[in-house]
Tab-separated table of C-alpha atoms and ligand atoms in Angstrom:
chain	number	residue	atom	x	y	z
A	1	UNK	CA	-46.901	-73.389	-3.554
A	2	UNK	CA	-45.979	-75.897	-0.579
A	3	UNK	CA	-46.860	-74.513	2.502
A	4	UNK	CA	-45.432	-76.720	5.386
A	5	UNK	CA	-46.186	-74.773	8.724
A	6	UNK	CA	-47.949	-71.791	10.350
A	7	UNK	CA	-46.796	-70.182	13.382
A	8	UNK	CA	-49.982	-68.457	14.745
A	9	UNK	CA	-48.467	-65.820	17.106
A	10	UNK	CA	-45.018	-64.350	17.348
A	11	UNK	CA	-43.746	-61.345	18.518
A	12	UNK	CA	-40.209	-62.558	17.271
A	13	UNK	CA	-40.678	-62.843	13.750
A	14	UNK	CA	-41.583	-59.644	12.785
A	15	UNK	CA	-39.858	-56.433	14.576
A	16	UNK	CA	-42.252	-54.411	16.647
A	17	UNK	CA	-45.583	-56.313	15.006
A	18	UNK	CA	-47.177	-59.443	16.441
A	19	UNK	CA	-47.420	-61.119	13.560
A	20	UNK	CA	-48.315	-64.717	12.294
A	21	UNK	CA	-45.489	-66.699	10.458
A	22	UNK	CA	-45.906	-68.995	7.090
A	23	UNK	CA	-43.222	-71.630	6.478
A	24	UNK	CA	-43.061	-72.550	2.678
A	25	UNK	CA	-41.224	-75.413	2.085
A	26	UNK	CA	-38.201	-76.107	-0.520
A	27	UNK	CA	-35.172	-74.091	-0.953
A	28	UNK	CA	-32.185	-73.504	-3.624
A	29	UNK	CA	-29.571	-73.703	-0.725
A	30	UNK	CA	-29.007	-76.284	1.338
A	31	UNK	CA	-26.525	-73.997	4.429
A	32	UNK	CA	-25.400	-77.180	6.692
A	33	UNK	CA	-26.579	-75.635	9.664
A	34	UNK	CA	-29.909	-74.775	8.367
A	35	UNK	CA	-32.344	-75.385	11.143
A	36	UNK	CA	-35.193	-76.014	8.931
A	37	UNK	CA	-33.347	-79.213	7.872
A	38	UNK	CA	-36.996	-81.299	7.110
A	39	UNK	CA	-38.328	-78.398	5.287
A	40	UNK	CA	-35.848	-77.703	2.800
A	41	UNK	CA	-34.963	-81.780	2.075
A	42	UNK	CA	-38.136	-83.515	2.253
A	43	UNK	CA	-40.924	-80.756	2.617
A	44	UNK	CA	-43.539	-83.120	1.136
A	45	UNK	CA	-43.037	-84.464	4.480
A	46	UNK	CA	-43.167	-81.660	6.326
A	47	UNK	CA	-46.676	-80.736	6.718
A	48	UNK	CA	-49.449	-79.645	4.211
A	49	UNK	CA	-51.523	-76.556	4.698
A	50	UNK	CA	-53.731	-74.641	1.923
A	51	UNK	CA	-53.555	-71.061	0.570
A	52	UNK	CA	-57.495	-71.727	1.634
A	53	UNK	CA	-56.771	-72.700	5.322
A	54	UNK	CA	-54.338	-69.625	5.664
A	55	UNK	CA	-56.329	-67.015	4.450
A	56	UNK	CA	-59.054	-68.303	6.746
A	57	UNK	CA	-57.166	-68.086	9.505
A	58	UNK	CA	-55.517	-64.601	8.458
A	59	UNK	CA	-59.096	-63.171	8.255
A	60	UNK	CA	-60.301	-64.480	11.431
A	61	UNK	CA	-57.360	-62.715	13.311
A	62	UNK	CA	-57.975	-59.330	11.392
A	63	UNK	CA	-57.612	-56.737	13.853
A	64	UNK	CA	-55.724	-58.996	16.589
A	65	UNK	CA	-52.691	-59.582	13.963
A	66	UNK	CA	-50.459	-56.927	12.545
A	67	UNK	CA	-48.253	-59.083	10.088
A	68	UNK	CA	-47.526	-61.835	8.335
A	69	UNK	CA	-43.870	-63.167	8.212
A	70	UNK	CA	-42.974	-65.394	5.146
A	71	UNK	CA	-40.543	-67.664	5.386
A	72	UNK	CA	-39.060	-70.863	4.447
A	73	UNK	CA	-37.309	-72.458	3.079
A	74	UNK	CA	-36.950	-70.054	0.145
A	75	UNK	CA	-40.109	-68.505	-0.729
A	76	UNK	CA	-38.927	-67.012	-3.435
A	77	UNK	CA	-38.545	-69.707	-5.403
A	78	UNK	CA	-42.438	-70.168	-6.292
A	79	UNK	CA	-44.048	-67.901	-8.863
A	80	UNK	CA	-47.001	-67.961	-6.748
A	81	UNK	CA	-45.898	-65.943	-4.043
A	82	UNK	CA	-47.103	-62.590	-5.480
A	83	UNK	CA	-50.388	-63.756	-6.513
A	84	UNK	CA	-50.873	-65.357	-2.678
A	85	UNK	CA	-49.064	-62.129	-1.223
A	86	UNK	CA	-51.880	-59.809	-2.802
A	87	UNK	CA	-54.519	-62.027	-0.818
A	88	UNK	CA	-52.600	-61.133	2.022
A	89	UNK	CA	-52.607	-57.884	1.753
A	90	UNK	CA	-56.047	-57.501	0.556
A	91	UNK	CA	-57.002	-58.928	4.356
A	92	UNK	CA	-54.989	-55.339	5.235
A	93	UNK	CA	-51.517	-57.200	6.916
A	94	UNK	CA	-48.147	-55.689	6.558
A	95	UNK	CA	-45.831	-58.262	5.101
A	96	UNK	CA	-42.263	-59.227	5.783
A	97	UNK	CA	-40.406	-61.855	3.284
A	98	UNK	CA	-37.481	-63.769	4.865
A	99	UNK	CA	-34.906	-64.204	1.601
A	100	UNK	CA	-31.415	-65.777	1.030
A	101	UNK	CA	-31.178	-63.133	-1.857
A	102	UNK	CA	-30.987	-65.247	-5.250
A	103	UNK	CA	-34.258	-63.864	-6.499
A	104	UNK	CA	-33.437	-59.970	-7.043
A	105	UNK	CA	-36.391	-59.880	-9.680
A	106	UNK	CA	-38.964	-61.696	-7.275
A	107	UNK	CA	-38.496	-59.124	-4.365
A	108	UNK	CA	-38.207	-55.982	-6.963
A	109	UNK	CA	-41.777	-57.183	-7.890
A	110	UNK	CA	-42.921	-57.177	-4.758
A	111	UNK	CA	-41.850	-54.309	-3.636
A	112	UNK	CA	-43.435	-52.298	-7.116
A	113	UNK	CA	-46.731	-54.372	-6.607
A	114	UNK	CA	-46.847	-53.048	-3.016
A	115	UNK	CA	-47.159	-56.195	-1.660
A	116	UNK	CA	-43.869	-56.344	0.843
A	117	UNK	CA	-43.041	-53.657	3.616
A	118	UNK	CA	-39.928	-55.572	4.873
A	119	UNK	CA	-37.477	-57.526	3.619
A	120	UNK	CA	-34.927	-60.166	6.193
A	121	UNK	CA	-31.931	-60.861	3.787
A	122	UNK	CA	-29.313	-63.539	5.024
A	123	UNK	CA	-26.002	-63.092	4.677
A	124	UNK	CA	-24.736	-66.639	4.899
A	125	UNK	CA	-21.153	-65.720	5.103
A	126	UNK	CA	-18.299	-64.110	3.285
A	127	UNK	CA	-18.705	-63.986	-0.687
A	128	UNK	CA	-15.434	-66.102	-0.899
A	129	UNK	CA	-17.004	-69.074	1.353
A	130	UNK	CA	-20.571	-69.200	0.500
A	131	UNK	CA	-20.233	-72.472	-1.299
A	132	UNK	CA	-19.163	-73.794	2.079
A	133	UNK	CA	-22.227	-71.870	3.828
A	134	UNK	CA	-24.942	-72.089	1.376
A	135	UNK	CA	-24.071	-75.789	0.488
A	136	UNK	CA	-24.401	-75.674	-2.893
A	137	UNK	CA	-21.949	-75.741	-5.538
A	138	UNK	CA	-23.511	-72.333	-7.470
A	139	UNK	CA	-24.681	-69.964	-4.836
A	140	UNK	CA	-26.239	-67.442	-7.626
A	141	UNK	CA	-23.858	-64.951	-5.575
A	142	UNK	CA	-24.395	-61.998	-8.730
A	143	UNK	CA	-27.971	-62.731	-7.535
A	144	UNK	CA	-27.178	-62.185	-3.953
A	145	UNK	CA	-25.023	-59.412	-4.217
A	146	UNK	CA	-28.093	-57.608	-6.544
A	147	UNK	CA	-30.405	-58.234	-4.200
A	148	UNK	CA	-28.137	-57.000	-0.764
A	149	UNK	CA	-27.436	-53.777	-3.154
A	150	UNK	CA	-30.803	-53.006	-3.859
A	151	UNK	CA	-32.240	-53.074	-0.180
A	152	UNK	CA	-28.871	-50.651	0.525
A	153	UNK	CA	-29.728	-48.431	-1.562
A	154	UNK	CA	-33.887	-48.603	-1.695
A	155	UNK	CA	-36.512	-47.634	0.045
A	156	UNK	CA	-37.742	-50.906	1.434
A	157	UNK	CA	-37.132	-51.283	4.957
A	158	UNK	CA	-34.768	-54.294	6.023
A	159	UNK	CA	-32.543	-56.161	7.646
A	160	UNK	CA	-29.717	-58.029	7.227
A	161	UNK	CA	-28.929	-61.235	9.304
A	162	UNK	CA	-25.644	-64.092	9.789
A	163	UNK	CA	-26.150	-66.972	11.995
A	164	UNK	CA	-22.656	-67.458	13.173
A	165	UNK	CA	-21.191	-70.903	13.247
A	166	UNK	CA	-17.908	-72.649	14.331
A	167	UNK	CA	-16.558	-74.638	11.830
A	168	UNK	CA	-18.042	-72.527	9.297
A	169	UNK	CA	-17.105	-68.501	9.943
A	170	UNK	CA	-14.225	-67.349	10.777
A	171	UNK	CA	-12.795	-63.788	11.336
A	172	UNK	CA	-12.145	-63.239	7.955
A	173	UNK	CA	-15.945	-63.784	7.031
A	174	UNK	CA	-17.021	-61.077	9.200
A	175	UNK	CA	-14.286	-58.559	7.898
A	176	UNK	CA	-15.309	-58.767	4.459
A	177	UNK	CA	-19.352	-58.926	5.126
A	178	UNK	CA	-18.286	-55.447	6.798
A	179	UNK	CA	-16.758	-54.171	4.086
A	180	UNK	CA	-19.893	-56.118	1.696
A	181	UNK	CA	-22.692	-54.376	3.518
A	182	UNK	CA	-20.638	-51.172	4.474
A	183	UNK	CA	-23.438	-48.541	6.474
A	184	UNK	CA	-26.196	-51.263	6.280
A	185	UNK	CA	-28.981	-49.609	8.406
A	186	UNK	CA	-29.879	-53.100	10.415
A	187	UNK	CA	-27.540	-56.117	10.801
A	188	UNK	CA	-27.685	-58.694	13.218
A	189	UNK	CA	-25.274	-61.986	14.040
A	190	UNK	CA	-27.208	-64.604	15.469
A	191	UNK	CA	-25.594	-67.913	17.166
A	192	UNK	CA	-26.239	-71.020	15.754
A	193	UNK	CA	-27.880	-73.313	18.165
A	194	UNK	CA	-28.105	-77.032	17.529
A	195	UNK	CA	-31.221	-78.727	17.436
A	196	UNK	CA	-33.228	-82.046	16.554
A	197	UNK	CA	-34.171	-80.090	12.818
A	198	UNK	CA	-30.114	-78.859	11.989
A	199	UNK	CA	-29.672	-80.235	8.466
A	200	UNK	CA	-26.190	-81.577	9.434
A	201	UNK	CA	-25.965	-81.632	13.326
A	202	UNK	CA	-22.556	-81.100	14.753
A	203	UNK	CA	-22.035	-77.644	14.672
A	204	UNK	CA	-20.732	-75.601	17.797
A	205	UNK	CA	-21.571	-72.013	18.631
A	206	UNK	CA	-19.406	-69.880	19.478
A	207	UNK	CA	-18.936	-68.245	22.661
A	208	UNK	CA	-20.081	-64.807	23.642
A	209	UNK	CA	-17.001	-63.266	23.656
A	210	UNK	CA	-16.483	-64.556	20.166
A	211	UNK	CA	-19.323	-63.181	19.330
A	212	UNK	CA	-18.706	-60.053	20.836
A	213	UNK	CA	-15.392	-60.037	19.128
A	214	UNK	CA	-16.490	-60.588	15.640
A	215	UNK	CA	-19.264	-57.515	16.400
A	216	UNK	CA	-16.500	-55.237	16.847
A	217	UNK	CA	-15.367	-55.789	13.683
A	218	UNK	CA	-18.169	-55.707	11.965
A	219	UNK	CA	-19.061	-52.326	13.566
A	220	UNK	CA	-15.861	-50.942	12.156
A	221	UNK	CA	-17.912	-51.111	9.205
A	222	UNK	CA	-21.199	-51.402	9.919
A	223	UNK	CA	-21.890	-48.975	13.050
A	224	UNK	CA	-25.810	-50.070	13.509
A	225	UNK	CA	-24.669	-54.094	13.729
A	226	UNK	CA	-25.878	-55.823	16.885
A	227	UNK	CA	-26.285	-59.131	18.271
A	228	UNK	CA	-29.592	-60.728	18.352
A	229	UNK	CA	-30.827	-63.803	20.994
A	230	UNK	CA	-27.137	-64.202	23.242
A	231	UNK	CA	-27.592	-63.377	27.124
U	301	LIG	S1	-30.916	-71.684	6.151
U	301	LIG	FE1	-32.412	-70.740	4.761
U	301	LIG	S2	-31.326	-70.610	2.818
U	301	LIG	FE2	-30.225	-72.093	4.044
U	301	LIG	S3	-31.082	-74.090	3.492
U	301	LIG	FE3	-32.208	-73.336	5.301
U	301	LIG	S4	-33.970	-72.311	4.470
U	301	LIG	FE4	-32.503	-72.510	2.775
């Protein structure tokens, strides 16, 4: 397993815990506006920390830490994860896994082992343009849509997120995610800001009231939908 970064103290990553964040690197999508960019194409250069030196750390803040967030990159796409989850756990964290949803099987395991509490699925856009917003030719989406289904209708608490971007969503994506994730309990649209790590800089946000229009509509569908980070 490649793990490229630690974030030692956030109260962002994980709702309502301070938790710790571990960036794996790699990923099966490649969304343009990614802002992971050197993680997913080149995470051999991305940094280099051990299972070792994380568990270390983890133990050391026992008691001062509530979570561990795991992110990416995809984590999902190393077998390891459940093995390295269970070490986790065994410290006594609560776990949240940050997903783009092609591994249905990975976080069903997880879930039956015991070793997730939360699950963070994107939503990269509408089904019809995610090979536009995952950048990839095969977006798995029977994968995806498994995986959105069975946090609808399980027991596993979760959320559902979009980072909205101009020149990739329009109206029409957010119409049909509503109808997609119909009565999702927790959905949040995010703006896409640019930064130094964007995989293809470029992108614009969109403006608040665009934002605040494409909310509407998504809380036609999905009542509980709210924005996230806009002033
Ligand atoms: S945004 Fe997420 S799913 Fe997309 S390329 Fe980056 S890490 Fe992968």
């Amino acid at each position: 397993m490649k793990i490229c970064g630690l974030n030692k103290t956030t109260m962002l990553d994980y709702p309502g815990r301070l938790a710790a964040t571990v960036f794996l690197g790699g990923c099966n999508f490649c969304c343009p506006f990614c802002h992971n960019g050197p993680l997913v194409i080149a995470p051999e250069k991305a940094g280099n920390i051990s299972e070792q030196e994380i568990l270390k750390f983890l133990e050391k803040r026992r008691g001062i830490l509530e979570g561990v967030c795991i992110t990416g990159g995809e984590p999902t796409i190393y077998k390891e994860l459940p093995r390295f989850l269970l070490s986790v756990r065994k410290l006594g964290y609560q776990i949240k896994l940050d997903t783009n949803g092609t591994n249905p099987g990975m976080v069903k395991e997880l879930e039956r082992e015991g070793l997730i509490d939360m699950v963070a699925m994107d939503i990269k856009a509408a089904p019809d343009n995610y090979i536009r917003a995952a950048g990839v030719q095969n977006p798995s989406m029977e994968a995806v849509f498994e995986t959105a289904d069975y946090l609808l209708h399980g027991q596993l608490d979760y959320e559902f997120r979009t980072t909205a971007v101009k020149g990739i969503h329009t109206r029409e994506d957010f119409m049909q995610i509503g109808k997609w994730i119909k009565g999702a309990k927790a959905y949040f649209l995010q703006s896409y800001r640019e930064s130094q790590e964007v995989l293809c800089p470029g992108f614009e946000s969109f403006t608040r009231e665009e934002l605040l229009g494409f909310l509407r509509i998504l809380q036609a569908e999905i009542p509980n939908a709210a924005i996230r980070g806009v002033d």
